[in-house]
mmCIF file with all atom_site columns, C-alpha atoms in Angstrom:
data_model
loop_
_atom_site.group_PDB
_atom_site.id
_atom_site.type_symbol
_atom_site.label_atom_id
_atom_site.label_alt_id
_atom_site.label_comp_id
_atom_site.label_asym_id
_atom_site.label_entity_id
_atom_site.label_seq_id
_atom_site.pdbx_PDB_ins_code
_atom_site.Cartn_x
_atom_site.Cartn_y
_atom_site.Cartn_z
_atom_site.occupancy
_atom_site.B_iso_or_equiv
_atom_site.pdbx_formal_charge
_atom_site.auth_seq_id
_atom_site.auth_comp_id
_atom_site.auth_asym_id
_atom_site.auth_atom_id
_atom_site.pdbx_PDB_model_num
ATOM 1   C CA . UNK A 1 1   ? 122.338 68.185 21.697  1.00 87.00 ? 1   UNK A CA 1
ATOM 2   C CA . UNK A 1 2   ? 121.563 66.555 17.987  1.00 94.00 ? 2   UNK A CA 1
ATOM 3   C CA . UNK A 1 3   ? 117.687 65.829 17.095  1.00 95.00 ? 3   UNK A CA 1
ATOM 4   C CA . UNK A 1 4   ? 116.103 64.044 14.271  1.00 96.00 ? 4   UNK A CA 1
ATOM 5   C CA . UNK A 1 5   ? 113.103 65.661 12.563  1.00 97.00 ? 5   UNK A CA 1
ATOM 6   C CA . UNK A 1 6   ? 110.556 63.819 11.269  1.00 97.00 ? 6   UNK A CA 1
ATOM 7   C CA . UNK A 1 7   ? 107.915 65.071 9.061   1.00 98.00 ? 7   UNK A CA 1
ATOM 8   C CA . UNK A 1 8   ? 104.652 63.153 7.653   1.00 97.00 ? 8   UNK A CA 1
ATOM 9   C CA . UNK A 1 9   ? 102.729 65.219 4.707   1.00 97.00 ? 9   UNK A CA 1
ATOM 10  C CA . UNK A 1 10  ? 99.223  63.431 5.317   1.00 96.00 ? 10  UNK A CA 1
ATOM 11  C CA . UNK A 1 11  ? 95.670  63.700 4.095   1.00 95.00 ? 11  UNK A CA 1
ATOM 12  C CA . UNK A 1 12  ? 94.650  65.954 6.783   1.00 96.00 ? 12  UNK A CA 1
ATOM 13  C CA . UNK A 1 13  ? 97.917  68.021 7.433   1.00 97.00 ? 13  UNK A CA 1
ATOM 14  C CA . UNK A 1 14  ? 101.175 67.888 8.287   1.00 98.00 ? 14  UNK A CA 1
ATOM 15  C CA . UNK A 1 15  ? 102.668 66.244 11.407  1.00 98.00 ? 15  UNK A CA 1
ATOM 16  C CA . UNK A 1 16  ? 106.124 67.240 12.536  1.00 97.00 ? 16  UNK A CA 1
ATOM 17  C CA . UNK A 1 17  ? 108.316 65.223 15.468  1.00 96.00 ? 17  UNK A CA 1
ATOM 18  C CA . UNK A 1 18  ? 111.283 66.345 17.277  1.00 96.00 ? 18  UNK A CA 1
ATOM 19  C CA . UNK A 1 19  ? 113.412 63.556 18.450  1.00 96.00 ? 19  UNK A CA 1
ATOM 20  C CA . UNK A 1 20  ? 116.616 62.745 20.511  1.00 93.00 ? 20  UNK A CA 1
ATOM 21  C CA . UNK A 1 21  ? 118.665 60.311 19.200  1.00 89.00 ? 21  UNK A CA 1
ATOM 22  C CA . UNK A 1 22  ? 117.331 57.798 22.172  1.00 92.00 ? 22  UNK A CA 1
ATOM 23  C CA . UNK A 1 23  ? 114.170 58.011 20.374  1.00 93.00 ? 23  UNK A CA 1
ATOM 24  C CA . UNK A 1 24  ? 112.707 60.555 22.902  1.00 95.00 ? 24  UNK A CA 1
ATOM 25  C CA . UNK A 1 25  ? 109.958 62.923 21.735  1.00 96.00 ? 25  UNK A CA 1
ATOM 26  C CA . UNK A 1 26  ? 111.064 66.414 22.105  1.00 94.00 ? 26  UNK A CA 1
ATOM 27  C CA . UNK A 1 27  ? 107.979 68.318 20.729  1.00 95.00 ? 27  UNK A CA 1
ATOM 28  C CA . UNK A 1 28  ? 105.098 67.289 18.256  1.00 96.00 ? 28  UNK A CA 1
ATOM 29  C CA . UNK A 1 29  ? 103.032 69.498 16.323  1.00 97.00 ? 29  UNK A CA 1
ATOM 30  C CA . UNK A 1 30  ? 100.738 69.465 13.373  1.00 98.00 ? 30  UNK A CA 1
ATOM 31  C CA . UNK A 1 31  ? 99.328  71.852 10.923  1.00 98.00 ? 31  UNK A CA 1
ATOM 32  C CA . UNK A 1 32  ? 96.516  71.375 9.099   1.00 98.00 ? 32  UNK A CA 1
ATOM 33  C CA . UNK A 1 33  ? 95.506  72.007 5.580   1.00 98.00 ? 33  UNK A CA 1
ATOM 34  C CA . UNK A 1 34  ? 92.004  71.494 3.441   1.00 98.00 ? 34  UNK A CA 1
ATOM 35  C CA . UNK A 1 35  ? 90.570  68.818 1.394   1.00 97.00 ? 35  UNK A CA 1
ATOM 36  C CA . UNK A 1 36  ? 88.657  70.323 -1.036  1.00 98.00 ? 36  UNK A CA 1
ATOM 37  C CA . UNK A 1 37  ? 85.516  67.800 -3.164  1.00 97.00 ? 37  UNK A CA 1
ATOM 38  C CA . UNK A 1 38  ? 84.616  70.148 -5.981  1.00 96.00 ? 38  UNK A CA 1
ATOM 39  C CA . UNK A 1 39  ? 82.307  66.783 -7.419  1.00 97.00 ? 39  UNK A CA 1
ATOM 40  C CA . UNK A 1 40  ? 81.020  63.956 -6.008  1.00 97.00 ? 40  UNK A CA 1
ATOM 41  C CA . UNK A 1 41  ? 84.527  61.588 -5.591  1.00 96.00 ? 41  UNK A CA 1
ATOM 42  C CA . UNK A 1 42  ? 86.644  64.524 -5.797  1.00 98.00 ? 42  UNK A CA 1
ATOM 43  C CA . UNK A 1 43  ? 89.209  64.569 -3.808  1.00 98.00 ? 43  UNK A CA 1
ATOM 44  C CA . UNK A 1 44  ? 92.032  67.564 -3.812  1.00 98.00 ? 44  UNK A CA 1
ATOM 45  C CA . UNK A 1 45  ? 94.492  69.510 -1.954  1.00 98.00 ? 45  UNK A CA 1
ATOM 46  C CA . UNK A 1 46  ? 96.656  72.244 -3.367  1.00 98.00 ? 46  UNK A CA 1
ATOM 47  C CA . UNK A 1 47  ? 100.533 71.456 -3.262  1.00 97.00 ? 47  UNK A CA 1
ATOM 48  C CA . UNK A 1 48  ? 101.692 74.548 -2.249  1.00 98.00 ? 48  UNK A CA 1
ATOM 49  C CA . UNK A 1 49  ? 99.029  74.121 0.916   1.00 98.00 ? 49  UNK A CA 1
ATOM 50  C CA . UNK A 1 50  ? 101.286 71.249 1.994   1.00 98.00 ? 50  UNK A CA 1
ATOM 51  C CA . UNK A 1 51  ? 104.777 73.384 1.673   1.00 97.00 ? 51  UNK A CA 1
ATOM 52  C CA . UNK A 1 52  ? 103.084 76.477 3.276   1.00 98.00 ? 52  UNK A CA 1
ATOM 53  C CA . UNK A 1 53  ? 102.114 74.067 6.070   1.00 98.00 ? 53  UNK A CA 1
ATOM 54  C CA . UNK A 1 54  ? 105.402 72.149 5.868   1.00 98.00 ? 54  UNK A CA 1
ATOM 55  C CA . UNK A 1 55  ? 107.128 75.144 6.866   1.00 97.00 ? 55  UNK A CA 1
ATOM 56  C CA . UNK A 1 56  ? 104.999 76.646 9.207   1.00 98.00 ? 56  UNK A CA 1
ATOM 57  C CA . UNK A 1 57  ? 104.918 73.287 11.601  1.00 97.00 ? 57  UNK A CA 1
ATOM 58  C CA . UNK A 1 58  ? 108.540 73.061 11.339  1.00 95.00 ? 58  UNK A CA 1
ATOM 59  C CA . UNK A 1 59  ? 108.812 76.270 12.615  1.00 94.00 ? 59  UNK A CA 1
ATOM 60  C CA . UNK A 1 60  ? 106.145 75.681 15.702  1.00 95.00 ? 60  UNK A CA 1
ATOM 61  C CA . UNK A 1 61  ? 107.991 72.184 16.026  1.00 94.00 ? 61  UNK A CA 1
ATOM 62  C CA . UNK A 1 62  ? 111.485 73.915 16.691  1.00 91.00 ? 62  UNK A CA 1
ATOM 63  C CA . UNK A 1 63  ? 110.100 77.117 18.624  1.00 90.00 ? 63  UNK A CA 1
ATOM 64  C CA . UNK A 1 64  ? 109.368 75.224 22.283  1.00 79.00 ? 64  UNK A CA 1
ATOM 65  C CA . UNK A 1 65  ? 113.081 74.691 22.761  1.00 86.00 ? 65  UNK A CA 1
ATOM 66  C CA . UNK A 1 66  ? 116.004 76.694 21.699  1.00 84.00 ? 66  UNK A CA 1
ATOM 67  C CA . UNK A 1 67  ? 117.780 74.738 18.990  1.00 87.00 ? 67  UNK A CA 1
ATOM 68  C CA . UNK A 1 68  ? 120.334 75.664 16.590  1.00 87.00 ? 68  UNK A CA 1
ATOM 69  C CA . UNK A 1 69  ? 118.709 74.435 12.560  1.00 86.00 ? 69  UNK A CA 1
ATOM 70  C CA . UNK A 1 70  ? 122.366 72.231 12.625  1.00 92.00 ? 70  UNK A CA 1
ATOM 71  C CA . UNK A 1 71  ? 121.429 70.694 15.666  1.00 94.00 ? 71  UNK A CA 1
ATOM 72  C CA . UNK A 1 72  ? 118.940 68.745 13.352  1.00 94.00 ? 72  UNK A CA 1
ATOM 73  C CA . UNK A 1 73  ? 121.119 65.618 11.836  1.00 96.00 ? 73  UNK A CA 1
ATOM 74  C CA . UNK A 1 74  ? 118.637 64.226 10.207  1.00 96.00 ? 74  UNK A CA 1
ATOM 75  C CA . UNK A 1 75  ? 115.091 64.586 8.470   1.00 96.00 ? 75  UNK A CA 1
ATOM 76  C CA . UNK A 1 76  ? 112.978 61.369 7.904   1.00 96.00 ? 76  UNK A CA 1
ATOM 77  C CA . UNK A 1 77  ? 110.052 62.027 5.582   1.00 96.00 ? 77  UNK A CA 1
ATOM 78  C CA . UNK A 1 78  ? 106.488 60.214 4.687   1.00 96.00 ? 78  UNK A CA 1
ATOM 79  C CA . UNK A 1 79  ? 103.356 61.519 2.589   1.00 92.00 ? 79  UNK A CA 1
ATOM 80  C CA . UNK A 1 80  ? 100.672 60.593 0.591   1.00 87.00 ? 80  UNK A CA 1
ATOM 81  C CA . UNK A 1 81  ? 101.068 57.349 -1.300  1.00 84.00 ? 81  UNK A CA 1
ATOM 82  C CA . UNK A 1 82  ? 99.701  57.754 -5.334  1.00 89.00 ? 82  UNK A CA 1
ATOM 83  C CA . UNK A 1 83  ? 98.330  60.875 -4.722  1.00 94.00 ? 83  UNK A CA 1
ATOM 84  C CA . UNK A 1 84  ? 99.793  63.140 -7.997  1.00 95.00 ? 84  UNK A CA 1
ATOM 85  C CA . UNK A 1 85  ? 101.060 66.391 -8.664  1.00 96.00 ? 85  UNK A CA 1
ATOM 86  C CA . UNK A 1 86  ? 100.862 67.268 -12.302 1.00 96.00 ? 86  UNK A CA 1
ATOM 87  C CA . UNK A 1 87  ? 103.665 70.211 -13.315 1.00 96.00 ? 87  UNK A CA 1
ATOM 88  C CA . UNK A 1 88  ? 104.249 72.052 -16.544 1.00 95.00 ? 88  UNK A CA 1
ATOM 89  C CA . UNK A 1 89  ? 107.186 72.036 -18.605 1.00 95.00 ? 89  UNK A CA 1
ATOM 90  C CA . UNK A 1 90  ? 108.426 74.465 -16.254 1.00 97.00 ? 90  UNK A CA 1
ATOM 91  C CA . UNK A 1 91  ? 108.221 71.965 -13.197 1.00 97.00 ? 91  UNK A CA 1
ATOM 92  C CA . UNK A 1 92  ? 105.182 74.586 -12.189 1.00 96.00 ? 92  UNK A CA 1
ATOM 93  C CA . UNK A 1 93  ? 102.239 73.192 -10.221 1.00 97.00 ? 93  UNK A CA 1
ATOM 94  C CA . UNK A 1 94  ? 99.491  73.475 -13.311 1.00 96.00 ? 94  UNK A CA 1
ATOM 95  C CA . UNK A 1 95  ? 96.252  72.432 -11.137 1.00 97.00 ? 95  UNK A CA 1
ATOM 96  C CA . UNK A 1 96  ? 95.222  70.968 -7.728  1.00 98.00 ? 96  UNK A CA 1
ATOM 97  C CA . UNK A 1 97  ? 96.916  67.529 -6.696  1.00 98.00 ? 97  UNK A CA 1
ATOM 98  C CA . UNK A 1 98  ? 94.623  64.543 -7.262  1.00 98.00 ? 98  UNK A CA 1
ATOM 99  C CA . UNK A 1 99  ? 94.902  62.586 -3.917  1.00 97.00 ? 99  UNK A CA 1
ATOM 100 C CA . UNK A 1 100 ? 94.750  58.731 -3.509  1.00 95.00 ? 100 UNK A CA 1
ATOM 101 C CA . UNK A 1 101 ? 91.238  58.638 -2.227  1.00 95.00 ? 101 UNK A CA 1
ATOM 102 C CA . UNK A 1 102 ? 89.852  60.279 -5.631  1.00 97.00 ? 102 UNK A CA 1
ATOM 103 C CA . UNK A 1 103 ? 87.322  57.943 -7.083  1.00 97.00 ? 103 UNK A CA 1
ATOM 104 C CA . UNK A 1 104 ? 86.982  59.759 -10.512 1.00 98.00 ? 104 UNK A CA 1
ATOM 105 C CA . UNK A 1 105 ? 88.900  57.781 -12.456 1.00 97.00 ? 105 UNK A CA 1
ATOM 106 C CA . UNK A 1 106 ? 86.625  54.324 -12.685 1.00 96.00 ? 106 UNK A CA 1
ATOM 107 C CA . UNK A 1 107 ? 86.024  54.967 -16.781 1.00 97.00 ? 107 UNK A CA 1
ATOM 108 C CA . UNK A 1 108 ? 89.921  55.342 -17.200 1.00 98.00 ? 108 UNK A CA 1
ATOM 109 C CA . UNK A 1 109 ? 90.623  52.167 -15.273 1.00 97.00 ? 109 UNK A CA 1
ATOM 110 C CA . UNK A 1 110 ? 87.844  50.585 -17.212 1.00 97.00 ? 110 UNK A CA 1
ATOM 111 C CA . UNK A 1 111 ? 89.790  51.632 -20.493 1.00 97.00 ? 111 UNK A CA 1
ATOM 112 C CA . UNK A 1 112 ? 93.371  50.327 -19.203 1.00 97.00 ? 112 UNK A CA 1
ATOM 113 C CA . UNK A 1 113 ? 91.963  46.805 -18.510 1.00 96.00 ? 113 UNK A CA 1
ATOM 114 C CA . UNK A 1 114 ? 90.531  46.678 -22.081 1.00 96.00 ? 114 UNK A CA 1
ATOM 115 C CA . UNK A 1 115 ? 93.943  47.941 -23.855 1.00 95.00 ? 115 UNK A CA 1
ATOM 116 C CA . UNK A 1 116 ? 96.159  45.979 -21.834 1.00 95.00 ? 116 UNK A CA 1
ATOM 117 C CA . UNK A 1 117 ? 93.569  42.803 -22.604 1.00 95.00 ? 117 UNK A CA 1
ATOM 118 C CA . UNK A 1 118 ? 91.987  42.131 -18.872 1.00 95.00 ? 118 UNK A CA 1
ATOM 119 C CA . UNK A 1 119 ? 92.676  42.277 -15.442 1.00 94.00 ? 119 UNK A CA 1
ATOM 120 C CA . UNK A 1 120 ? 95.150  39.110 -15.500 1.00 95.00 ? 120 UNK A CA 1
ATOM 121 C CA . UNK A 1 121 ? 97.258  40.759 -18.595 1.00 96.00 ? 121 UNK A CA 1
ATOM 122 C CA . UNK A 1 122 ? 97.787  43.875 -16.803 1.00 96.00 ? 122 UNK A CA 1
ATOM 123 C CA . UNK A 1 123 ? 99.136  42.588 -13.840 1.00 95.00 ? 123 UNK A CA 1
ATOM 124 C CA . UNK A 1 124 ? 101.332 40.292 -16.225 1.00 96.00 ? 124 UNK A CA 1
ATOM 125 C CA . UNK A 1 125 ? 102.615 43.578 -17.676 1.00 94.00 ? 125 UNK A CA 1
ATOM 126 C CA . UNK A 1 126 ? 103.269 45.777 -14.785 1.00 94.00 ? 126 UNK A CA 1
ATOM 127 C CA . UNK A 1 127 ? 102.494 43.373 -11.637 1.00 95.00 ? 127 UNK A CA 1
ATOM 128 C CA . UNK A 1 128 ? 99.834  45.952 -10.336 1.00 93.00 ? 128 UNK A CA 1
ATOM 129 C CA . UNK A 1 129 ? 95.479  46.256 -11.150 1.00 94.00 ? 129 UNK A CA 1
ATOM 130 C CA . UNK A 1 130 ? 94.456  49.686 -12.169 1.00 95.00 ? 130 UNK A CA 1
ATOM 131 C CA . UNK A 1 131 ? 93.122  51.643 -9.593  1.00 94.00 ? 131 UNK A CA 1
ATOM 132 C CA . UNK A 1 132 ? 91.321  54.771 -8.969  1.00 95.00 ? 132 UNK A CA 1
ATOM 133 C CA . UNK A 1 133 ? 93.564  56.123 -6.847  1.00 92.00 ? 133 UNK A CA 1
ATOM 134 C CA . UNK A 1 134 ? 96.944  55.174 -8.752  1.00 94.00 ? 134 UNK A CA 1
ATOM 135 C CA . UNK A 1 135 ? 98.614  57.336 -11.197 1.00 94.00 ? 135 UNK A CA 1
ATOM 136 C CA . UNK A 1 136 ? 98.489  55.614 -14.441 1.00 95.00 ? 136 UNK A CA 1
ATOM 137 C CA . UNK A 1 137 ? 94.310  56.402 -14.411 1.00 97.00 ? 137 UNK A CA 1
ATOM 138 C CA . UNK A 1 138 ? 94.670  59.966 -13.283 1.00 97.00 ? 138 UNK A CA 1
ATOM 139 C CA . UNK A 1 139 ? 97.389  60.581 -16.249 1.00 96.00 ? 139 UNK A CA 1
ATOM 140 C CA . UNK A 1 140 ? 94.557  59.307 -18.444 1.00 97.00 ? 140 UNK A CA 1
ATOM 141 C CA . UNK A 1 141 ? 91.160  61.275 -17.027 1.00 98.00 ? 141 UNK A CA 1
ATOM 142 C CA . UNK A 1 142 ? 93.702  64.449 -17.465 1.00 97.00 ? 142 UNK A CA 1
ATOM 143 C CA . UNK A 1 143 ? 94.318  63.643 -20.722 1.00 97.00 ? 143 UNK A CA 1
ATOM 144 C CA . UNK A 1 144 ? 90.169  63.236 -21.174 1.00 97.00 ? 144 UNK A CA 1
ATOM 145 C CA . UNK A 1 145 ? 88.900  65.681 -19.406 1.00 97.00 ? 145 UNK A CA 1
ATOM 146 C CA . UNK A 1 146 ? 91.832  68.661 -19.061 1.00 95.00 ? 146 UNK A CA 1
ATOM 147 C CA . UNK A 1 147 ? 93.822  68.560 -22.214 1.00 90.00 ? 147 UNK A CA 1
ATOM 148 C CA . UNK A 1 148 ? 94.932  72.085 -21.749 1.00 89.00 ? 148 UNK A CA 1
ATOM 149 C CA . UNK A 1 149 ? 97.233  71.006 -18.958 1.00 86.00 ? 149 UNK A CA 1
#
């Protein structure tokens, strides 16, 4: 028998499916990980939480049913949109993941719409508003506020 694996890396944890190639669901498991909010609009996880996790539901996902790893055919994969991970020069983790719900980042957007000339100029630029949850902002409050990394 062949499966499909599917695998969402979410806010609140990991979610793993098991799937037949008709579509049916063979097992389903999830495996959870914390949020931590360290200030008020915080909002962090720690990468290697997620691959710990990763691994561990894939395991619990494949352990109701005897299956071979090269029965699995294919992996189909989903996570957290603009939520960044911020590496060193030696593609190292160097501090918690900033997630997409982080609000901290309002003075940084504030900055990007006066250097790019306004709201209407930035979307002319790059076809997208600044955020607080998008990258560009968190690149800048890092810059700010952790220079060391």
């Amino acid at each position: 028998m062949e499966y499909l694996l599917g695998l969402d890396v979410g806010t609140s944890g990991v979610k793993a499916l098991l799937i037949s190639p008709e579509g049916k669901i063979i097992s389903s498991k999830t495996e959870s990980y914390p949020l931590a909010t360290p200030h008020s609009g915080w909002a962090e996880q720690s990468p290697y939480d997620w691959w710990e996790a990763t691994l561990k539901v894939i395991r619990k996902t494949i352990s109701d049913i005897p299956i071979d790893s090269k029965q699995i055919k294919g992996i189909s994969l989903s996570g957290q949109m603009h939520s960044s991970v911020f590496l060193n020069n030696k593609m190292k983790v160097i501090r918690p993941a900033i997630l997409w719900s982080d609000t901290r980042t309002s003075e940084q957007c504030s900055k990007i719409y006066t250097k790019a000339g306004g709201l209407n100029q930035l979307i002319h630029y790059v076809s997208n508003p600044a955020l607080e949850g998008f990258t560009a902002p968190k690149i800048l409050w890092l810059k700010e506020n952790e220079p060391e990394n």
